[in-house]
């Protein structure tokens, strides 16, 4: 299908891409509007029979959380409320019965990383003062939802294998339950760091340090020269996560440099500034082509799957957050964002609409690739050009460890709920067994009876 689209592009003739002035908010927001129009082509939540909060197959649930987190930034940076109701409805439709982003339509397959990306979207809503829940959801807050994700994930911290860490999967029956990966743990680290800054509560910062130190201890984060390498993860096996899967992905680096930036901004501890610098060096050595971001693991070979083609989205968002929160690295990171945004704008020149985005931002035009991942990645890198024209992420108490939480306010309006998610049932927290209720048993009995009757009938028929 990609080559048919590329052939159409060649027959129709090349287009120059989006007309992007990287210094103009109007230009960036005009481009963002066109890109989101393309994103909505994949959204099934407003179609007849569609599920609110879900994009069409083959796009998975986690990516929906990532997309809506990015669209919140468009709402904020561009002051564009066109899709406000859609974002609001989606974020609340998927919270689940325990209000921890474990909805019944996902819990059979949901992984720790999947839940984390919806927690990140809730954090984005809290930090940007997105429209607070009301009506039937008046007892819910964006920060409370993020804290529920944090509490349920932290309850799964597994010290019996590899000395700690989250497994990739929540449920024992899913492939990957025996694997501990960077993205699940980096997601928890990022969430904990951001909640610490929002709430001025050191217990979250302590969790962030625990998770981060574990990632270092098991060598998922490894210092190579002046910069870090971040590897995908390792199976638990018999060697305690010692045999590493050495794939490197942008989103892991993004979640980690972003988490370190929040920790530095909150604690003002120079050691976190050092960590930001090491990730910056690692990023520069691994994911840049003439200052333009690329997904090295799969992009050059043309083997990126639907998930991997979206990884640059959260990476770009976290680069923007780092530039805003860590002035020492502002200019260096903005050089990357600017070059990448210009390349992304050139890539958004495909399709029948003339602004479908591709994957290779250094290509100089549309490369024939298209999809939800390409759209959200281009959106995120372009809109992060605007960080200097807007406030840093809001906090409730001022965002620094030294603040007096009784008086200092940081602009955030989303209420804090430290107990959110703690009353979820044990299966949501640990998920080591499938719940079977009486209805399930009755249903299973009926099915067993039918199957048995068929087997007996076939046996009699064969004997006759």
Coordinates of C-alpha atoms in Angstrom, one line a residue:
X1 CA 0.0 0.0 0.0
X2 CA 2.9 2.4 0.8
X3 CA 4.2 2.0 -2.8
X4 CA 0.8 2.7 -4.3
X5 CA 0.6 5.9 -2.3
X6 CA 4.1 6.8 -3.3
X7 CA 3.3 6.1 -7.0
X8 CA 0.3 8.5 -6.7
X9 CA 2.6 11.1 -5.2
X10 CA 5.0 10.7 -8.1
X11 CA 2.2 10.9 -10.7
X12 CA 0.6 14.0 -9.1
X13 CA 4.0 15.6 -8.8
X14 CA 6.0 16.7 -5.7
X15 CA 4.8 19.3 -3.3
X16 CA 6.9 21.5 -1.1
X17 CA 5.3 20.4 2.1
X18 CA 3.9 22.6 4.9
X19 CA 4.9 26.2 4.7
X20 CA 6.5 26.5 8.2
X21 CA 8.1 29.6 9.7
X22 CA 9.8 28.1 12.8
X23 CA 9.7 31.5 14.5
X24 CA 6.0 32.2 14.0
X25 CA 3.3 30.8 16.3
X26 CA 0.6 31.4 13.6
X27 CA 2.6 29.4 11.1
X28 CA 3.3 26.5 13.5
X29 CA -0.3 26.4 14.6
X30 CA -1.6 26.5 11.0
X31 CA 0.6 23.5 10.3
X32 CA -0.6 21.8 13.4
X33 CA -4.2 22.2 12.4
X34 CA -3.6 20.5 9.1
X35 CA -1.7 17.6 10.7
X36 CA -4.4 17.0 13.3
X37 CA -7.0 16.9 10.5
X38 CA -4.9 13.9 9.2
X39 CA -4.8 12.4 12.7
X40 CA -8.6 12.5 12.9
X41 CA -8.9 10.5 9.7
X42 CA -7.8 7.5 11.9
X43 CA -10.1 8.2 14.9
X44 CA -13.0 5.9 15.3
X45 CA -14.4 7.5 18.4
X46 CA -16.7 9.9 16.4
X47 CA -17.8 7.2 13.9
X48 CA -21.0 5.2 14.1
X49 CA -20.2 2.1 16.2
X50 CA -16.7 3.4 17.1
X51 CA -15.2 3.3 20.5
X52 CA -14.5 6.7 22.2
X53 CA -10.8 7.1 22.8
X54 CA -9.7 4.5 20.2
X55 CA -8.1 4.8 16.8
X56 CA -8.9 2.4 14.0
X57 CA -6.9 -0.9 13.6
X58 CA -4.0 -1.6 13.5
X59 CA -3.3 1.2 16.0
X60 CA -3.1 0.0 19.6
X61 CA -4.7 1.5 22.7
X62 CA -1.4 2.9 24.1
X63 CA -0.9 5.0 21.0
X64 CA -4.2 6.6 21.5
X65 CA -3.0 7.8 24.9
X66 CA 0.1 9.2 23.3
X67 CA -1.9 11.0 20.6
X68 CA -4.3 12.7 23.0
X69 CA -1.3 13.8 25.1
X70 CA 0.1 15.5 22.1
X71 CA -3.2 17.1 21.1
X72 CA -3.5 18.6 24.6
X73 CA -0.3 20.5 23.8
X74 CA -1.9 21.7 20.5
X75 CA -4.9 22.9 22.5
X76 CA -2.5 24.7 24.9
X77 CA 0.2 26.1 22.6
X78 CA -2.2 27.2 19.8
X79 CA -5.2 28.1 22.0
X80 CA -7.2 26.0 19.6
X81 CA -10.3 24.4 21.2
X82 CA -11.6 22.7 18.0
X83 CA -10.9 19.2 19.4
X84 CA -11.2 20.0 23.1
X85 CA -14.4 18.0 23.5
X86 CA -13.0 15.0 21.6
X87 CA -9.8 15.0 23.8
X88 CA -11.9 15.4 27.0
X89 CA -14.3 12.6 26.2
X90 CA -11.5 10.3 25.1
X91 CA -9.4 10.8 28.3
X92 CA -12.4 10.1 30.5
X93 CA -13.9 7.2 28.4
X94 CA -10.8 5.1 28.9
X95 CA -10.3 5.5 32.7
X96 CA -11.9 2.2 33.6
X97 CA -14.1 1.2 36.6
X98 CA -11.3 1.9 39.1
X99 CA -10.3 5.1 37.4
X100 CA -6.7 4.0 36.9
X101 CA -6.6 3.6 33.1
X102 CA -7.3 -0.1 33.2
X103 CA -10.6 -0.2 31.2
X104 CA -12.4 -3.5 30.7
X105 CA -11.8 -3.4 27.0
X106 CA -8.1 -3.5 27.5
X107 CA -7.2 -5.3 30.7
X108 CA -6.7 -8.7 29.1
X109 CA -3.8 -7.4 27.0
X110 CA -2.7 -4.2 28.7
X111 CA 0.9 -3.8 29.6
X112 CA 2.7 -1.5 32.1
X113 CA 3.9 0.6 29.2
X114 CA 0.4 0.9 27.8
X115 CA -1.0 2.2 31.1
X116 CA 1.9 4.5 31.5
X117 CA 1.2 6.4 28.2
X118 CA -2.4 7.1 29.4
X119 CA -0.9 8.3 32.7
X120 CA 1.4 10.6 30.7
X121 CA -1.7 12.0 28.9
X122 CA -3.4 12.7 32.2
X123 CA -0.2 14.4 33.4
X124 CA -0.2 16.5 30.3
X125 CA -3.8 17.6 31.0
X126 CA -2.9 18.5 34.6
X127 CA 0.3 20.4 33.7
X128 CA -1.4 22.4 30.9
X129 CA -4.6 23.2 32.9
X130 CA -6.7 21.3 30.4
X131 CA -10.5 21.6 31.1
X132 CA -11.1 19.9 34.4
X133 CA -13.6 16.9 34.6
X134 CA -17.1 17.9 35.7
X135 CA -20.6 16.5 35.8
X136 CA -20.5 12.7 36.2
X137 CA -16.7 12.9 36.5
X138 CA -16.6 15.7 39.1
X139 CA -14.9 13.3 41.6
X140 CA -12.1 12.8 39.1
X141 CA -9.1 15.0 38.5
X142 CA -6.3 14.7 35.8
X143 CA -3.7 14.6 38.5
X144 CA -5.6 12.1 40.4
X145 CA -5.8 9.8 37.4
X146 CA -2.0 10.2 36.9
X147 CA -1.6 9.3 40.6
X148 CA -3.8 6.3 40.2
X149 CA -1.6 5.1 37.3
X150 CA 1.5 5.7 39.5
X151 CA 0.0 3.9 42.5
X152 CA -1.0 0.8 40.5
X153 CA 2.3 0.6 38.6
X154 CA 4.4 1.1 41.7
X155 CA 2.4 -1.7 43.5
X156 CA 3.7 -4.0 40.8
X157 CA 7.4 -3.3 41.5
X158 CA 9.0 -6.7 41.5
X159 CA 11.9 -7.1 43.8
X160 CA 11.9 -10.9 43.6
X161 CA 13.5 -10.9 40.1
X162 CA 16.4 -8.8 39.0
X163 CA 16.5 -6.8 42.2
X164 CA 13.4 -4.7 41.2
X165 CA 11.8 -3.3 38.1
X166 CA 8.5 -3.6 36.4
X167 CA 7.8 -6.4 34.0
X168 CA 6.7 -5.4 30.5
X169 CA 3.4 -7.2 30.9
X170 CA 0.9 -7.0 33.8
X171 CA -0.8 -10.3 33.2
X172 CA 1.0 -13.7 33.4
X173 CA -0.7 -15.0 30.2
X174 CA 0.7 -12.4 27.9
X175 CA 3.9 -12.8 26.0
X176 CA 6.5 -10.6 27.6
X177 CA 5.5 -11.2 31.3
X178 CA 9.0 -12.6 31.7
X179 CA 10.6 -9.5 30.3
X180 CA 11.6 -6.3 32.0
X181 CA 11.9 -3.4 29.7
X182 CA 13.1 0.2 29.7
X183 CA 9.9 1.8 28.5
X184 CA 7.7 0.5 31.3
X185 CA 10.3 1.6 34.0
X186 CA 11.2 4.8 32.2
X187 CA 7.4 5.6 32.1
X188 CA 7.1 5.1 35.8
X189 CA 10.2 7.2 36.4
X190 CA 8.8 10.0 34.3
X191 CA 5.4 9.9 35.9
X192 CA 6.9 9.9 39.4
X193 CA 9.2 12.8 38.7
X194 CA 6.4 14.9 37.3
X195 CA 4.0 14.1 40.1
X196 CA 6.8 15.1 42.6
X197 CA 7.2 18.4 40.9
X198 CA 3.4 19.0 40.6
X199 CA 2.7 18.1 44.2
X200 CA 5.9 19.1 46.0
X201 CA 5.8 15.7 47.6
X202 CA 9.2 14.1 48.1
X203 CA 7.8 10.5 48.3
X204 CA 7.3 10.6 44.5
X205 CA 10.8 11.9 44.0
X206 CA 12.1 9.0 46.1
X207 CA 10.3 6.5 43.9
X208 CA 11.7 8.2 40.8
X209 CA 15.2 7.8 42.2
X210 CA 14.6 4.2 43.1
X211 CA 13.4 3.4 39.6
X212 CA 16.2 5.3 37.9
X213 CA 18.9 3.7 40.1
X214 CA 17.5 0.3 39.2
X215 CA 17.7 1.1 35.5
X216 CA 21.4 2.0 36.0
X217 CA 22.1 -1.0 38.2
X218 CA 20.9 -3.5 35.6
X219 CA 22.7 -1.7 32.8
X220 CA 19.5 -0.8 30.9
X221 CA 21.2 2.7 31.1
X222 CA 24.9 2.3 30.3
X223 CA 27.5 5.1 30.2
X224 CA 29.5 5.0 27.0
X225 CA 32.1 7.8 26.9
X226 CA 30.3 11.0 27.8
X227 CA 26.8 9.8 26.9
X228 CA 24.3 7.2 27.8
X229 CA 23.1 4.3 25.9
X230 CA 19.6 3.0 26.7
X231 CA 18.8 -0.6 25.9
X232 CA 15.4 -2.1 25.4
X233 CA 15.4 -4.6 28.3
X234 CA 16.1 -8.2 29.3
X235 CA 14.4 -11.4 30.1
X236 CA 14.3 -12.4 33.7
X237 CA 15.6 -15.9 32.9
X238 CA 18.1 -17.4 35.3
X239 CA 20.7 -14.6 35.1
X240 CA 18.7 -11.8 36.6
X241 CA 18.2 -9.6 33.5
X242 CA 21.9 -9.8 32.6
X243 CA 21.4 -10.7 28.9
X244 CA 20.4 -7.4 27.4
X245 CA 18.3 -6.8 24.3
X246 CA 20.4 -3.9 22.9
X247 CA 17.8 -2.3 20.7
X248 CA 17.7 1.5 21.2
X249 CA 14.6 3.6 20.7
X250 CA 13.9 7.3 20.8
X251 CA 11.0 7.1 23.2
X252 CA 13.1 5.5 25.9
X253 CA 15.7 8.3 25.7
X254 CA 12.9 10.8 25.7
X255 CA 11.1 9.5 28.8
X256 CA 14.4 9.4 30.6
X257 CA 15.9 12.8 29.7
X258 CA 12.4 14.3 30.4
X259 CA 12.2 12.6 33.8
X260 CA 15.7 13.9 34.7
X261 CA 14.8 17.4 33.6
X262 CA 11.7 17.4 35.9
X263 CA 13.9 16.0 38.8
X264 CA 16.5 18.7 38.2
X265 CA 13.8 21.5 38.0
X266 CA 12.2 20.2 41.2
X267 CA 15.2 19.4 43.3
X268 CA 17.8 21.8 41.9
X269 CA 20.3 19.0 42.5
X270 CA 23.2 19.3 40.1
X271 CA 23.5 15.5 39.8
X272 CA 20.3 15.5 37.7
X273 CA 21.8 18.2 35.5
X274 CA 24.7 15.9 34.9
X275 CA 22.2 13.1 33.9
X276 CA 20.4 15.4 31.5
X277 CA 23.8 16.1 29.9
X278 CA 24.7 12.5 29.5
X279 CA 21.4 11.8 27.8
X280 CA 21.9 14.7 25.5
X281 CA 25.3 13.3 24.5
X282 CA 23.7 9.9 23.9
X283 CA 20.9 11.4 21.8
X284 CA 23.4 13.4 19.8
X285 CA 25.5 10.3 19.0
X286 CA 22.6 8.0 18.3
X287 CA 19.5 9.7 16.9
X288 CA 20.6 12.7 14.8
X289 CA 21.3 13.0 11.1
X290 CA 22.6 16.6 10.5
X291 CA 20.7 17.6 13.7
X292 CA 17.5 15.9 12.4
X293 CA 15.9 13.2 14.6
X294 CA 15.6 9.7 13.1
X295 CA 14.7 6.3 14.4
X296 CA 18.0 4.6 13.9
X297 CA 17.0 1.1 14.9
X298 CA 14.6 0.6 12.0
X299 CA 14.3 3.7 9.8
X300 CA 17.2 3.2 7.5
X301 CA 16.2 -0.4 6.8
X302 CA 12.6 0.5 6.3
X303 CA 11.4 -2.0 8.9
X304 CA 9.7 0.3 11.5
X305 CA 6.3 -1.1 12.5
X306 CA 3.3 1.0 13.4
X307 CA 4.3 1.5 17.0
X308 CA 7.9 2.3 16.2
X309 CA 6.9 4.9 13.6
X310 CA 5.3 6.9 16.5
X311 CA 8.2 6.9 18.9
X312 CA 9.6 10.2 17.9
X313 CA 6.4 11.9 19.2
X314 CA 7.0 11.5 22.9
X315 CA 10.7 11.9 22.2
X316 CA 10.0 15.3 20.7
X317 CA 7.6 16.3 23.5
X318 CA 10.2 15.4 26.2
X319 CA 12.9 17.3 24.4
X320 CA 10.7 20.3 24.4
X321 CA 10.0 19.9 28.2
X322 CA 13.7 19.5 28.8
X323 CA 14.6 22.6 26.9
X324 CA 12.0 24.5 29.0
X325 CA 13.0 23.1 32.4
X326 CA 16.8 23.0 32.0
X327 CA 18.1 26.3 30.7
X328 CA 21.6 25.0 30.4
X329 CA 20.5 22.8 27.5
X330 CA 17.8 25.0 26.0
X331 CA 19.8 26.3 23.0
X332 CA 21.3 22.9 22.1
X333 CA 17.9 21.1 22.2
X334 CA 16.1 23.9 20.3
X335 CA 18.6 23.5 17.5
X336 CA 17.5 19.9 17.2
X337 CA 13.8 20.7 17.4
X338 CA 14.1 23.4 14.8
X339 CA 16.1 21.4 12.3
X340 CA 13.7 18.4 12.8
X341 CA 10.6 20.5 12.6
X342 CA 11.8 21.9 9.3
X343 CA 12.5 18.4 8.0
X344 CA 9.1 17.2 9.3
X345 CA 7.3 20.0 7.5
X346 CA 9.0 19.0 4.2
X347 CA 7.9 15.4 4.8
X348 CA 4.3 16.5 5.2
X349 CA 3.8 16.8 1.5
X350 CA 2.2 13.5 0.5
X351 CA -1.2 12.0 0.0
X352 CA -4.2 13.3 -1.8
X353 CA -4.5 16.2 0.7
X354 CA -0.9 17.3 0.0
X355 CA 0.1 17.4 3.6
X356 CA 0.2 13.8 4.7
X357 CA 3.4 13.3 6.8
X358 CA 6.2 10.8 6.2
X359 CA 8.8 9.3 8.5
X360 CA 12.1 10.4 7.1
X361 CA 12.5 14.0 8.1
X362 CA 15.9 14.3 6.3
X363 CA 14.5 13.2 3.0
X364 CA 13.6 16.6 1.7
X365 CA 10.0 15.6 0.9
X366 CA 7.5 12.8 1.4
X367 CA 9.1 9.4 1.6
X368 CA 6.0 7.4 0.9
X369 CA 5.3 6.4 4.5
X370 CA 2.1 7.4 6.2
X371 CA 0.0 6.7 9.2
X372 CA -1.0 7.8 12.7
X373 CA 2.6 7.5 14.0
X374 CA 4.0 9.8 11.2
X375 CA 1.3 12.4 11.9
X376 CA 1.6 12.6 15.6
X377 CA 5.4 12.6 15.5
X378 CA 5.4 15.6 13.0
X379 CA 2.8 17.4 15.2
X380 CA 4.9 17.0 18.4
X381 CA 8.2 18.2 16.9
X382 CA 6.6 21.2 15.3
X383 CA 4.5 22.4 18.2
X384 CA 7.5 22.2 20.6
X385 CA 9.0 25.1 18.6
X386 CA 6.6 27.2 20.8
X387 CA 7.8 26.4 24.2
X388 CA 9.5 29.8 24.7
X389 CA 6.2 31.6 24.1
X390 CA 4.4 29.7 26.9
X391 CA 4.7 28.9 30.5
X392 CA 6.6 25.9 31.9
X393 CA 4.4 23.0 32.9
X394 CA 2.2 24.1 35.7
X395 CA 2.4 22.7 39.2
X396 CA 0.1 22.9 42.2
X397 CA 2.6 24.4 44.7
X398 CA 5.3 26.1 42.6
X399 CA 7.2 23.1 41.4
X400 CA 10.3 23.1 43.7
X401 CA 11.3 21.1 46.7
X402 CA 12.0 24.3 48.7
X403 CA 8.5 25.8 48.3
X404 CA 6.2 26.2 51.2
X405 CA 3.2 24.1 50.1
X406 CA 0.9 25.9 52.5
X407 CA 1.1 29.1 50.5
X408 CA 3.0 28.9 47.2
X409 CA 1.0 28.1 44.1
X410 CA 2.3 27.1 40.7
X411 CA -0.7 27.7 38.5
X412 CA -2.0 24.2 38.4
X413 CA -5.7 23.7 39.0
X414 CA -6.0 19.9 38.9
X415 CA -6.5 18.6 42.4
X416 CA -4.2 16.2 44.1
X417 CA -5.3 12.7 45.2
X418 CA -2.4 10.7 46.8
X419 CA -4.8 7.8 47.5
X420 CA -6.1 7.5 43.9
X421 CA -5.9 3.9 42.6
X422 CA -5.0 2.4 46.0
X423 CA -8.5 0.8 46.4
X424 CA -8.3 -1.0 43.0
X425 CA -8.9 -4.7 43.2
X426 CA -5.8 -6.9 43.6
X427 CA -6.0 -8.1 40.0
X428 CA -5.6 -4.6 38.7
X429 CA -2.6 -4.1 41.0
X430 CA -0.7 -7.4 40.6
X431 CA -2.7 -9.1 37.9
X432 CA -1.3 -12.6 38.4
X433 CA -4.6 -14.4 38.0
X434 CA -7.7 -14.0 35.9
X435 CA -10.9 -13.3 37.8
X436 CA -13.5 -15.9 37.1
X437 CA -17.0 -15.1 38.4
X438 CA -20.2 -17.2 38.5
X439 CA -21.4 -16.0 35.1
X440 CA -18.1 -17.1 33.6
X441 CA -18.4 -20.5 35.2
X442 CA -22.0 -20.9 33.9
X443 CA -20.9 -19.8 30.5
X444 CA -18.0 -22.2 30.5
X445 CA -20.3 -25.0 31.6
X446 CA -22.7 -24.4 28.8
X447 CA -19.9 -24.3 26.2
X448 CA -18.3 -27.5 27.7
X449 CA -21.7 -29.2 27.5
X450 CA -22.2 -28.2 23.8
X451 CA -18.7 -29.4 22.9
X452 CA -19.2 -32.7 24.7
X453 CA -22.5 -33.3 22.9
X454 CA -20.9 -32.6 19.6
X455 CA -18.0 -35.0 20.4
X456 CA -20.5 -37.8 21.5
X457 CA -22.6 -37.3 18.3
X458 CA -19.5 -37.5 16.1
X459 CA -18.4 -40.6 17.9
X460 CA -21.8 -42.3 17.4
X461 CA -21.9 -41.3 13.8
X462 CA -18.4 -42.8 13.1
X463 CA -19.3 -46.0 14.8
X464 CA -22.5 -46.3 12.7

